[in-house]
Short mmCIF file of C-alpha atoms and ligand atoms in Angstrom, two decimals:
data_model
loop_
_atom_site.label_atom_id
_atom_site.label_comp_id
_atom_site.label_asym_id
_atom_site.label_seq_id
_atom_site.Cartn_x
_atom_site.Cartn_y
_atom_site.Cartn_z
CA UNK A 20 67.20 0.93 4.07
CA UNK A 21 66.84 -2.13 2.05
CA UNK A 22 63.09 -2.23 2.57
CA UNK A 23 62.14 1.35 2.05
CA UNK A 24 64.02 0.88 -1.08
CA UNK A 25 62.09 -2.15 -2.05
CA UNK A 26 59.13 -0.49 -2.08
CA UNK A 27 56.94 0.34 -5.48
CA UNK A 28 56.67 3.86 -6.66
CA UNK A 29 53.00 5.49 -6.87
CA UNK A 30 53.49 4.78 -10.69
CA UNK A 31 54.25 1.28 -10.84
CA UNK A 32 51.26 0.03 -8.92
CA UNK A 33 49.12 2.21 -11.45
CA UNK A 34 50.79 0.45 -13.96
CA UNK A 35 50.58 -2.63 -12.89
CA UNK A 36 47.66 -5.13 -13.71
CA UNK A 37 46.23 -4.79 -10.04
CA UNK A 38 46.52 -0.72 -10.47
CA UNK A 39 45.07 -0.95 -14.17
CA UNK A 40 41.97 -2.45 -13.20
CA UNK A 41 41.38 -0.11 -10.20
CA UNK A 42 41.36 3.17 -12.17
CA UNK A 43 38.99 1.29 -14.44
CA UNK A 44 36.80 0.56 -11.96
CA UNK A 45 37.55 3.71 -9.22
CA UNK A 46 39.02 6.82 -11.33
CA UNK A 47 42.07 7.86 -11.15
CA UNK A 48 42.27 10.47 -8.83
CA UNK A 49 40.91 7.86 -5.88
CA UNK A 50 43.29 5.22 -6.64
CA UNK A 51 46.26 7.93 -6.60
CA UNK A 52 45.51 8.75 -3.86
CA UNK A 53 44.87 5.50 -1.91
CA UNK A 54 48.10 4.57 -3.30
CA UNK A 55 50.00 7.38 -1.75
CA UNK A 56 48.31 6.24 1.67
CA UNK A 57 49.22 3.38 1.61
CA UNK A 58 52.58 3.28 0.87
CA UNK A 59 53.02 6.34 3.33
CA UNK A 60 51.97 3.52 6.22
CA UNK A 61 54.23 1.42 4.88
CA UNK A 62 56.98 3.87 5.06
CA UNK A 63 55.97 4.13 8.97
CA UNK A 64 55.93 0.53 9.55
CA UNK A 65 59.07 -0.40 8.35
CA UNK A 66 61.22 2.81 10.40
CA UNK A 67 59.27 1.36 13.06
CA UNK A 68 60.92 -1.87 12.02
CA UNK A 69 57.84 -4.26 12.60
CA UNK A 70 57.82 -4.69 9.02
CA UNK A 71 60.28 -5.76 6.15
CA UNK A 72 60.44 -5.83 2.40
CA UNK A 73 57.58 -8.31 1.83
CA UNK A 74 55.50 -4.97 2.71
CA UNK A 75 56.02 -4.53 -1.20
CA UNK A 76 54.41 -7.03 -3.25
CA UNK A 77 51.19 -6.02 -0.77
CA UNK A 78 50.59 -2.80 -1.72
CA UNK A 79 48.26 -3.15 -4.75
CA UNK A 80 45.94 -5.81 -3.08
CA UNK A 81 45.59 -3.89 0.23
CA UNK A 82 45.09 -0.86 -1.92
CA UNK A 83 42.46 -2.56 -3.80
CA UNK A 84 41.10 -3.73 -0.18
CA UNK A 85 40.94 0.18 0.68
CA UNK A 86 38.79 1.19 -2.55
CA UNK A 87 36.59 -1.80 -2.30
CA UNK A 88 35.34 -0.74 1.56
CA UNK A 89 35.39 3.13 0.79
CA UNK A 90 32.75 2.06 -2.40
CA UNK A 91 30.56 0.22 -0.18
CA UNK A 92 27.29 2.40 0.04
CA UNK A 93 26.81 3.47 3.62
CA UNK A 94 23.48 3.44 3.26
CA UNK A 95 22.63 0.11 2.31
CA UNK A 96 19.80 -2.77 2.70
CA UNK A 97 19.52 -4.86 5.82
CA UNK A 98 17.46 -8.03 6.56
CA UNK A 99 15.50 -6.48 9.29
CA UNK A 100 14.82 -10.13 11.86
CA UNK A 101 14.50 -7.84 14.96
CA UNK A 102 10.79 -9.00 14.81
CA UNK A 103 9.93 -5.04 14.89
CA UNK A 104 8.05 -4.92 11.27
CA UNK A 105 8.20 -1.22 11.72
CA UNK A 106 11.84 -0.59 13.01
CA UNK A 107 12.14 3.00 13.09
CA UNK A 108 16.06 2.74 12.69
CA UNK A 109 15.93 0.22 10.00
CA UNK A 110 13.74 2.58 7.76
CA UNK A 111 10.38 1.89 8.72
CA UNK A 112 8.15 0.80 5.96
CA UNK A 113 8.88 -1.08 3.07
CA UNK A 114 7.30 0.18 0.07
CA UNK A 115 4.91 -1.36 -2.10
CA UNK A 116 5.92 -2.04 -5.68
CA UNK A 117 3.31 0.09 -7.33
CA UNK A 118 4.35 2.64 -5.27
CA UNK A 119 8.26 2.08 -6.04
CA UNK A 120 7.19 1.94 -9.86
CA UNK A 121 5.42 5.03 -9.28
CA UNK A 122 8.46 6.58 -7.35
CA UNK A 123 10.56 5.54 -10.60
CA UNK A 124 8.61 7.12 -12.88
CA UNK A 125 8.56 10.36 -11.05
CA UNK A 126 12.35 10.38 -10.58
CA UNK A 127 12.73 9.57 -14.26
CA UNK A 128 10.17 12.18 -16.34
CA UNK A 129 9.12 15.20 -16.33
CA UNK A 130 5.40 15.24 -14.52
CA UNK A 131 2.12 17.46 -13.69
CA UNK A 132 3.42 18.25 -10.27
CA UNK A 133 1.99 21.34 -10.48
CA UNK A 134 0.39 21.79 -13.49
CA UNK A 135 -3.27 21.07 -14.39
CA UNK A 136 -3.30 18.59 -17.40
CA UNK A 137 -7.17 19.47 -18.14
CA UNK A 138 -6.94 23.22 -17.83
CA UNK A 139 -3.10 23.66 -19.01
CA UNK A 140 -2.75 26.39 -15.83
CA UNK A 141 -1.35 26.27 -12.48
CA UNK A 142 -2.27 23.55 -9.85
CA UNK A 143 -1.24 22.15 -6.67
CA UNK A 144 0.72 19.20 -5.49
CA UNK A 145 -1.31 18.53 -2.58
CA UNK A 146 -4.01 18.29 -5.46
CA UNK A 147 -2.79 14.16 -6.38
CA UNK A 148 -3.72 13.14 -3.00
CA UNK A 149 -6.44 15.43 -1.60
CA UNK A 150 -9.31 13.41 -3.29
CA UNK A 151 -7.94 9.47 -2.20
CA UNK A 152 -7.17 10.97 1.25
CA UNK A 153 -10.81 11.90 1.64
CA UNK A 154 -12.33 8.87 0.18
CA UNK A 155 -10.54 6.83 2.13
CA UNK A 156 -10.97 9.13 5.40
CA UNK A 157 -14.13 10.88 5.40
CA UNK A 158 -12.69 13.78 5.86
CA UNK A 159 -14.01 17.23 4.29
CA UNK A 160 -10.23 17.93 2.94
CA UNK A 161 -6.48 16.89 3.00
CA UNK A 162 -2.79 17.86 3.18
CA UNK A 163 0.48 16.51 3.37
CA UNK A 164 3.72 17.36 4.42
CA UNK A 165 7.05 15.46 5.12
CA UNK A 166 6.45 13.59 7.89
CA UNK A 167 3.43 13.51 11.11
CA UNK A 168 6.08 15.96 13.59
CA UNK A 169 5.76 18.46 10.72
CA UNK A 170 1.88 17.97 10.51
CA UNK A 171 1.94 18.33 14.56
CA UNK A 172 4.03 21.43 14.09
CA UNK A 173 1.78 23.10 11.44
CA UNK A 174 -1.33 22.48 13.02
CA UNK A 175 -0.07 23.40 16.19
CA UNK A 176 1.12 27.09 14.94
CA UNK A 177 -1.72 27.60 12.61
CA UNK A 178 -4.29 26.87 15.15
CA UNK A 179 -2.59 28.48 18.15
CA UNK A 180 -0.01 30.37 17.90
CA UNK A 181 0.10 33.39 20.63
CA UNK A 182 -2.25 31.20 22.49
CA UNK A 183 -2.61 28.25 24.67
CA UNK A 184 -3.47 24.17 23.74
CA UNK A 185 -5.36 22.26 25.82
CA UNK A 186 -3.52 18.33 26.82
CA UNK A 187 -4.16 15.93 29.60
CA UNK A 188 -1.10 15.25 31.51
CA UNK A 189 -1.86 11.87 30.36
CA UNK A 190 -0.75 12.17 26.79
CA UNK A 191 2.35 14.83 27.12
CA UNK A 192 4.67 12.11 24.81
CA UNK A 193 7.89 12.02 23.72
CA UNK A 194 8.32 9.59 20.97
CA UNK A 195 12.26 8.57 20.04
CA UNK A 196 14.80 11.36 19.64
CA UNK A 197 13.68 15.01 20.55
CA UNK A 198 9.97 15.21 19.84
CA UNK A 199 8.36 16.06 22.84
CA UNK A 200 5.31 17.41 22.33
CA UNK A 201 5.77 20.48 25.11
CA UNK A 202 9.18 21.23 23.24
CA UNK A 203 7.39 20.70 19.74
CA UNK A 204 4.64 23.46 21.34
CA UNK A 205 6.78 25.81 22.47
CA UNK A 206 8.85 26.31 19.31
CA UNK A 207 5.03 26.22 17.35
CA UNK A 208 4.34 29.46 19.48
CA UNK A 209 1.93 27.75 21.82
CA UNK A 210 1.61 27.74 25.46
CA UNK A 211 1.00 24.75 26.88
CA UNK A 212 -1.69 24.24 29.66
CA UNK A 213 -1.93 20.91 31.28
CA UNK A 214 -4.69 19.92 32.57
CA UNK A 215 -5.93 16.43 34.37
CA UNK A 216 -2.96 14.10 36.08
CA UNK A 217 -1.03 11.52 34.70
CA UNK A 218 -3.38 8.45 34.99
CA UNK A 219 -6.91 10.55 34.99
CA UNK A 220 -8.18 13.51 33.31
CA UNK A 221 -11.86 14.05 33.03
CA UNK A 222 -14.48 16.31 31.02
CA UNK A 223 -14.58 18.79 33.81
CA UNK A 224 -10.63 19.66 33.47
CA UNK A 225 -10.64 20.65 30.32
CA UNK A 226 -14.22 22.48 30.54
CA UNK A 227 -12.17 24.37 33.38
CA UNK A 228 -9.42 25.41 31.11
CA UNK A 229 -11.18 27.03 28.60
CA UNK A 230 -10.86 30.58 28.41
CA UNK A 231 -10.11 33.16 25.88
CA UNK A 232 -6.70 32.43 25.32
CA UNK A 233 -7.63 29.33 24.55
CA UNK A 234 -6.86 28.10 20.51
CA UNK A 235 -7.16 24.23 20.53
CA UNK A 236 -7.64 21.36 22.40
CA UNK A 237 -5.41 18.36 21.85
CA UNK A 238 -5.56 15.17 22.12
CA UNK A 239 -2.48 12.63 21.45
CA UNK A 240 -2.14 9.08 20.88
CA UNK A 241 -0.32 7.54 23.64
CA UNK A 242 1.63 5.52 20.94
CA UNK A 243 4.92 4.08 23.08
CA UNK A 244 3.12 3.40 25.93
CA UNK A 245 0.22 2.86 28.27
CA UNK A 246 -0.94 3.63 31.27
CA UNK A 247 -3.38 1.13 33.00
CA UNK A 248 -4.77 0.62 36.31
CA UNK A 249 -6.79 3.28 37.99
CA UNK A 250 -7.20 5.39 34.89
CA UNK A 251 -9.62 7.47 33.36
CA UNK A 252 -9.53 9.35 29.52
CA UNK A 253 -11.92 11.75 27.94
CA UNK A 254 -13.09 9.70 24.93
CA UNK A 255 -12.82 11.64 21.62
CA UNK A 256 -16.04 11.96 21.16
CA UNK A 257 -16.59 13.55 24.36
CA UNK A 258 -13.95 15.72 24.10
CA UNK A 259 -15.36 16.86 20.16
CA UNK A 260 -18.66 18.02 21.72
CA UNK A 261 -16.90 20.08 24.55
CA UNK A 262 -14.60 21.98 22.04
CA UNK A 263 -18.04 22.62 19.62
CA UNK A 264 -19.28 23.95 22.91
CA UNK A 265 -16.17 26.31 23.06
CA UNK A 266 -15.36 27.21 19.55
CA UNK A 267 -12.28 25.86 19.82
CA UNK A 268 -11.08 23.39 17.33
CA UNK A 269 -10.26 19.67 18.41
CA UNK A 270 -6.62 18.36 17.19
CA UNK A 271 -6.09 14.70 17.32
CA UNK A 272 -2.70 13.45 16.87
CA UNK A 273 -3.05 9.74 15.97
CA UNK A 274 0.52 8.93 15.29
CA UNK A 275 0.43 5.86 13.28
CA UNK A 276 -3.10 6.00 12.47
CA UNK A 277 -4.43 2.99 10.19
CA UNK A 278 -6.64 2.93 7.27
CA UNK A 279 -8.05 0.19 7.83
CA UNK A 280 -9.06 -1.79 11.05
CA UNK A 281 -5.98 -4.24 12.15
CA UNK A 282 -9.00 -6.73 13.52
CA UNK A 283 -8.60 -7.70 9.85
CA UNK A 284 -5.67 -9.71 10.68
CA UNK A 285 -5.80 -10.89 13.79
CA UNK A 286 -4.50 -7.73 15.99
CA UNK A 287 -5.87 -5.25 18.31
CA UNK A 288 -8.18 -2.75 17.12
CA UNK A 289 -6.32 0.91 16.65
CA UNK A 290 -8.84 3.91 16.08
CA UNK A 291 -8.32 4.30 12.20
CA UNK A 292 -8.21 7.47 10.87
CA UNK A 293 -11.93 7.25 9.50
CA UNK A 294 -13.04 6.92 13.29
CA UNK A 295 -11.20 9.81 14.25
CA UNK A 296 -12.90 11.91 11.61
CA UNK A 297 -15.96 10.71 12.51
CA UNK A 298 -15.59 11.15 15.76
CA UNK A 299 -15.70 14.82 15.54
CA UNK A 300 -12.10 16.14 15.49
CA UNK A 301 -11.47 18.95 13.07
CA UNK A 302 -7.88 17.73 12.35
CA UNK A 303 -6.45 14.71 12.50
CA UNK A 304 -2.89 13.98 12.04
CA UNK A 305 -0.92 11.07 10.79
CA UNK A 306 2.33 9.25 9.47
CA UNK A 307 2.98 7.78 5.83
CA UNK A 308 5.53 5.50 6.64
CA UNK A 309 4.14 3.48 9.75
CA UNK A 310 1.01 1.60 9.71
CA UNK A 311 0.39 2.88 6.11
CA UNK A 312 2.59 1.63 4.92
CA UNK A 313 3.89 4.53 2.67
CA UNK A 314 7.13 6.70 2.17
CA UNK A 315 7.81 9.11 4.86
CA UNK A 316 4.98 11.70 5.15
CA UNK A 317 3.08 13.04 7.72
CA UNK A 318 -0.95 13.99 7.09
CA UNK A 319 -3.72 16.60 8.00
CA UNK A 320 -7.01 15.54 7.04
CA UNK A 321 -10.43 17.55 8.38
CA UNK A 322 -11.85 20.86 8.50
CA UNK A 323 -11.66 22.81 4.67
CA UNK A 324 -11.57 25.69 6.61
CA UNK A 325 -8.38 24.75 8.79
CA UNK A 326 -6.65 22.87 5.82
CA UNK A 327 -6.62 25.89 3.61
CA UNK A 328 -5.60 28.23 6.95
CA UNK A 329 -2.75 25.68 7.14
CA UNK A 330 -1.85 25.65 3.39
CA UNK A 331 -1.36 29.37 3.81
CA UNK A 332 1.04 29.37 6.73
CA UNK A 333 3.95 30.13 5.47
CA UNK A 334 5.90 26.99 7.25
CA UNK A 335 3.91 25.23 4.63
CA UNK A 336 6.46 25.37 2.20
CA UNK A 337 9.45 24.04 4.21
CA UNK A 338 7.79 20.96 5.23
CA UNK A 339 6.46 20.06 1.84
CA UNK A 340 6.67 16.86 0.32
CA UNK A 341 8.58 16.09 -3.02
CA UNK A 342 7.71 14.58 -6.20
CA UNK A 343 9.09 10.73 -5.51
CA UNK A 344 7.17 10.74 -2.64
CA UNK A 345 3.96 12.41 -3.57
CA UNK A 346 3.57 9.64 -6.61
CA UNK A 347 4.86 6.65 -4.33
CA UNK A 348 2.00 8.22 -1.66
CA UNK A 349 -0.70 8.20 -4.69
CA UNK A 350 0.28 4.56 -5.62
CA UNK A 351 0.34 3.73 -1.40
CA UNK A 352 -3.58 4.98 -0.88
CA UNK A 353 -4.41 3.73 -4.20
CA UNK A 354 -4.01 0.08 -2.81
CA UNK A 355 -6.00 0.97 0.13
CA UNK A 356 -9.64 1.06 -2.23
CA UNK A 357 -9.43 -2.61 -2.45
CA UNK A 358 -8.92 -3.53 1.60
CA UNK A 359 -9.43 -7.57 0.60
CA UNK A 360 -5.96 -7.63 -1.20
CA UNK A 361 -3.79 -4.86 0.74
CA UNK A 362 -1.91 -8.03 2.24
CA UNK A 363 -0.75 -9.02 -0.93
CA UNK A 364 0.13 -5.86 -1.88
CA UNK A 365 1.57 -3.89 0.90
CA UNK A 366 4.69 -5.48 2.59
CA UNK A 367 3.89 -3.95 5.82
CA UNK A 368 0.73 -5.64 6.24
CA UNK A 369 1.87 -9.04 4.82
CA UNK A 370 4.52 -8.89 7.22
CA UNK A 371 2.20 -8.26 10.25
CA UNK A 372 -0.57 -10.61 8.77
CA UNK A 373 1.87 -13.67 8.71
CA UNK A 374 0.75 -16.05 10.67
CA UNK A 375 2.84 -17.92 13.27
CA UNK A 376 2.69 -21.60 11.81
CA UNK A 377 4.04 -20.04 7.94
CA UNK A 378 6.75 -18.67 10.19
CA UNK A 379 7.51 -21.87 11.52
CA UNK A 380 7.60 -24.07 8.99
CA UNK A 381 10.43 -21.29 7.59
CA UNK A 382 12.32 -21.55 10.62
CA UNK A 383 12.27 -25.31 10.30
CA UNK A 384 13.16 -25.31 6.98
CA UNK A 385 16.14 -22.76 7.43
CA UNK A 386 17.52 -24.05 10.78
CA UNK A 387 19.86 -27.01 9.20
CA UNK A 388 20.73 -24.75 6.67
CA UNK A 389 21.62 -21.72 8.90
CA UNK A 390 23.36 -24.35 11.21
CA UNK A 391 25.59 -25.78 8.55
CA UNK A 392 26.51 -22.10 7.93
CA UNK A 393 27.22 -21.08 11.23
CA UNK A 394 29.15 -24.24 12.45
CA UNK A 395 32.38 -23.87 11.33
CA UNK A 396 32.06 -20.34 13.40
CA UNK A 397 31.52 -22.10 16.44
CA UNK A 398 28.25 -21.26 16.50
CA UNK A 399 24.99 -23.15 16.09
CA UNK A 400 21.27 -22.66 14.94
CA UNK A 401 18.10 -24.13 16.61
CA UNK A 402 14.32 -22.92 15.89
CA UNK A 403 12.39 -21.14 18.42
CA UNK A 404 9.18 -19.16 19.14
CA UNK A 405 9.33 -15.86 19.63
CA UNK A 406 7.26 -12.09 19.92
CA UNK A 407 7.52 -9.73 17.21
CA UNK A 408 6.41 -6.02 17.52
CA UNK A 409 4.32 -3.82 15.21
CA UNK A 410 6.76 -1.02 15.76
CA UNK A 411 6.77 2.59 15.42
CA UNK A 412 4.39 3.22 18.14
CA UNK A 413 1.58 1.39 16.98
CA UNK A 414 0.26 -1.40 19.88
CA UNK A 415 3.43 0.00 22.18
CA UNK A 416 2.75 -3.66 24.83
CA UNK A 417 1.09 -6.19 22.49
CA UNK A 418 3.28 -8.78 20.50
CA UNK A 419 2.59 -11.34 17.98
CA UNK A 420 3.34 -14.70 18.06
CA UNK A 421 6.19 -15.18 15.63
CA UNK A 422 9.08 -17.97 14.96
CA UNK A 423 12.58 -18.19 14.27
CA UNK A 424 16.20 -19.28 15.03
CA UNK A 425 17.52 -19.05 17.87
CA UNK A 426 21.57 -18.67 17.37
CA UNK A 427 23.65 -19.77 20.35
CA UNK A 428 27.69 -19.98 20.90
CA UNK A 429 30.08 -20.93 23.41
CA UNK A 430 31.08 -18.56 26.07
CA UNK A 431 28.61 -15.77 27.61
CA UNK A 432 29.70 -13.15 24.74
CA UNK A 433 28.65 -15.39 22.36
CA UNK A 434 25.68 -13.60 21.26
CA UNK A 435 27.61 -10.32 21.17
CA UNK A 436 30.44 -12.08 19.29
CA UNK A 437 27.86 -13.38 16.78
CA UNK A 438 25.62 -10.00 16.53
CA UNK A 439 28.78 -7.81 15.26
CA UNK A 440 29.84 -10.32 12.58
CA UNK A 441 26.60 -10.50 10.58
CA UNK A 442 26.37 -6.93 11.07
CA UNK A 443 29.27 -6.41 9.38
CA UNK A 444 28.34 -9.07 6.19
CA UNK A 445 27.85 -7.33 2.85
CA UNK A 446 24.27 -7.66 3.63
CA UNK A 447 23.95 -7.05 7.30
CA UNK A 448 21.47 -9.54 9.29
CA UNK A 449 20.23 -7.75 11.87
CA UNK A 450 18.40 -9.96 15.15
CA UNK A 451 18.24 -9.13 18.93
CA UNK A 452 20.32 -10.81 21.91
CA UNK A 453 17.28 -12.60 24.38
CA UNK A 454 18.29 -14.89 26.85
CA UNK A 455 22.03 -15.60 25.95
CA UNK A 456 21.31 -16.58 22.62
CA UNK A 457 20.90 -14.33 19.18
CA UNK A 458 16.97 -14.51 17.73
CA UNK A 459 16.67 -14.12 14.16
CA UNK A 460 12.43 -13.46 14.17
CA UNK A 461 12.11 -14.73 10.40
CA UNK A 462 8.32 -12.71 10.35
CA UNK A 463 9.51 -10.07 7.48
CA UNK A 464 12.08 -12.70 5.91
CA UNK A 465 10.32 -12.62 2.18
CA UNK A 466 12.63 -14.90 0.56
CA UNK A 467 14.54 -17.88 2.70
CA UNK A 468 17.71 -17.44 0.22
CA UNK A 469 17.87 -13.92 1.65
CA UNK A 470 19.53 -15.30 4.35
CA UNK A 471 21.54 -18.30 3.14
CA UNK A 472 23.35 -15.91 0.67
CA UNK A 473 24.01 -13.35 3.22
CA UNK A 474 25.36 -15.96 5.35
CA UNK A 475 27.70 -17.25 2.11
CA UNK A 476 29.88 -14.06 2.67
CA UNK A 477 30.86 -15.28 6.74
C1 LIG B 513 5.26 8.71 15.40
C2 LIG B 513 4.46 9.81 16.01
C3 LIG B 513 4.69 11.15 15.64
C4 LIG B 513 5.77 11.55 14.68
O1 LIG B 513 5.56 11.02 13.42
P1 LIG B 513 6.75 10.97 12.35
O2 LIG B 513 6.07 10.51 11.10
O3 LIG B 513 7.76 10.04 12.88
O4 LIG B 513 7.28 12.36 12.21
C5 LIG B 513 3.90 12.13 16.23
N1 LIG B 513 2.94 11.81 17.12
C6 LIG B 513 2.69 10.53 17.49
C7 LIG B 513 1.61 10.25 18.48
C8 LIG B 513 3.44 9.49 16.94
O5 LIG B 513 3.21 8.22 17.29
#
């Protein structure tokens, strides 16, 4: 066969100047080997007889296609225009950059993780955050672990396990994935008991559940949704005094849990964590990567008593945090002692503070350009309002009034057409199909060429 025959061996494409350059760039072994793929397929094609000898002179460029797609990191960065500033499957938060400068550092050096620097003995890692956490909550004391399921888990075993936890039927979640909190119980070692129905619980049920195989009440955050209508809750407060009356201790899963009150920019009031505290729980729970603003952590702040009870479980120590995060988590709270400038500092808030007619005037400026982009797709770029989410089960039914482009093509798979190809760019721009058109919400868009150079590579 003239064409089998025409074919390079694995040798002269390393040779030549196409091969050369790979091995430079991808080591030998993976360009031998993509090689020898290659050219096997080629083999294939040509008994088939669909292809001739021009297979030949193609080998080293589609080889050189191969290596460059296998290189690509599969993690790697996405402009997030879902209009969800806390997109659990995009990452969550985006870190601040003290806190990625402190993250560096830590990666780099050598550092007192453990070590007491005035004493020159033993200390503890929870130590670097224990003091901000409580100036900044009110609580007594602090811990932290890697992320607000392991806090529920923890608390949940260390307070209960063998026994039974108190929750309204009202606030039985599951948040994204499997955490559901009678599945997180159960595998925590504690029994469940329900009390109230879905829409009402009052004082009286849980004063009627309390018995001695009682350990904790617990009270959750309804954090993707809510229930309205004929309802009825059992304030925290409330619910603090009845489990002092019982000697039982008071859990309250917040979820998100802000620092500082969102009124500050324009949003719905969450309970912060402060309020919690003061409200009388003896253990509140939290994530560091939602409304914080942080790295991934989840934290216990309250009782001394119960904190060092839960420092000594032994589950302690496979849900502990590591050194990046611990010093990016430092640098996070750090930024929370001066509330007036957090929105220049913290992306997450900047993002949610921005207000509508900033986004706007981006959108306007961005539309011709996007347009001139997309056009000789087929496609073209208007502005439009839109609704962008906090995410991350913070304000599950509220939006924001945001802006953006609105991204429209002929044919009703347009938008479908249009979504997988600039999720496939070298920077993937990721919107949401609404109405038969694509939205790019431009809310957490920091820089407009962001998008224009992503676009370059259509
Ligand atoms: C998000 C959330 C959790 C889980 O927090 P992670 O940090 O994602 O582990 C637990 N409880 C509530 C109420 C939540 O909203």
């Amino acid at each position: 066969m003239q064409a089998l025959r025409a074919l390079p061996s694995v040798d002269q494409v390393l040779l030549s100047a196409i091969g050369q350059e790979l091995v430079e760039r991808h080591g030998r072994a993976l360009v031998v080997a993509a090689v020898r793929a290659r050219l096997e397929a080629a083999r294939a094609t040509i008994r088939e007889g669909v292809a001739g000898a021009e297979l030949a002179a193609d080998i080293p460029l589609l080889v050189a296609g191969d290596l460059a797609r296998a290189a690509r990191p599969k993690l790697r960065p996405v402009l997030n225009l879902t209009g969800t500033v806390l997109h659990t499957n995009l990452g969550r938060a985006i870190l601040a950059d003290a806190a990625i400068e402190a993250a560096m550092a830590a990666m780099a050096n050598p550092l007192a993780l453990e070590f007491d620097l005035d004493g020159g003995g033993r200390g503890q890692r929870d130590d670097h955050l224990r003091g901000l956490l409580c100036e900044l909550t009110g609580a007594e004391d602090a811990t932290v672990v890697n992320n607000n399921a392991a806090a529920v888990l923890i608390a949940l075993n260390t307070l209960g396990q063998g026994r039974e936890a108190i929750v309204s039927r009202g606030e039985l979640i599951e948040i994204g994935g499997a955490f559901r909190m009678p599945d997180i119980m159960t595998r925590a070692g504690v029994r469940l008991h329900e009390v109230g129905t879905t829409n009402r619980t009052h004082p009286r049920d849980y004063e009627g559940a309390i018995g001695p195989e009682t350990g904790l009440i617990l009270k959750v955050h309804t954090s993707n949704y809510r229930i309205e209508g004929f309802t009825a809750e059992v304030p925290a407060p409330r619910l603090a005094q009845i489990a002092r009356a019982a000697g039982v201790p008071l859990l309250n899963d917040l979820g998100s849990g802000s620092l500082v009150d969102l009124a500050r920019f324009g949003l719905r009031r969450e309970p912060t964590v402060a309020e919690a505290v003061a409200e009388g729980a003896d253990l509140v729970t939290f994530s560091g990567d939602k409304l914080l603003g942080g790295p991934q952590a989840g934290f216990l702040v309250g009782r001394r008593d119960l904190i060092a009870a839960i420092n000594r479980n032994p589950l302690k120590r496979a849900v502990r945090l590591d050194k990046i995060r611990i010093a990016a988590l430092e640098a996070t709270l750090r930024l929370y002692r001066d509330p007036d400038r957090l929105t220049e500092r913290l992306p997450t808030l900047r993002h949610l503070a921005r207000p509508q007619a900033e986004i706007a005037a981006q959108a306007a400026r961005l539309a011709p350009r996007v347009d001139a982009a997309l056009a000789p797709h087929g496609f073209r770029a208007g502005v439009c309002d839109c609704a962008s989410q906090i995410g991350s089960g913070a304000l599950p039914v509220d939006t924001i009034p945001s802006a953006g482009l609105r991204l429209t093509g002929a044919g009703g798979d347009a938008p479908d057409r249009l979504s997988a190809r600039l999720r496939a760019l070298p920077v993937p721009v990721i919107g949401h199909i609404h109405d038969g058109a694509l939205i790019l919400d431009l809310r957490c868009l920091d820089a407009d060429e962001a998008l224009i150079g992503a676009l370059a590579a259509l």
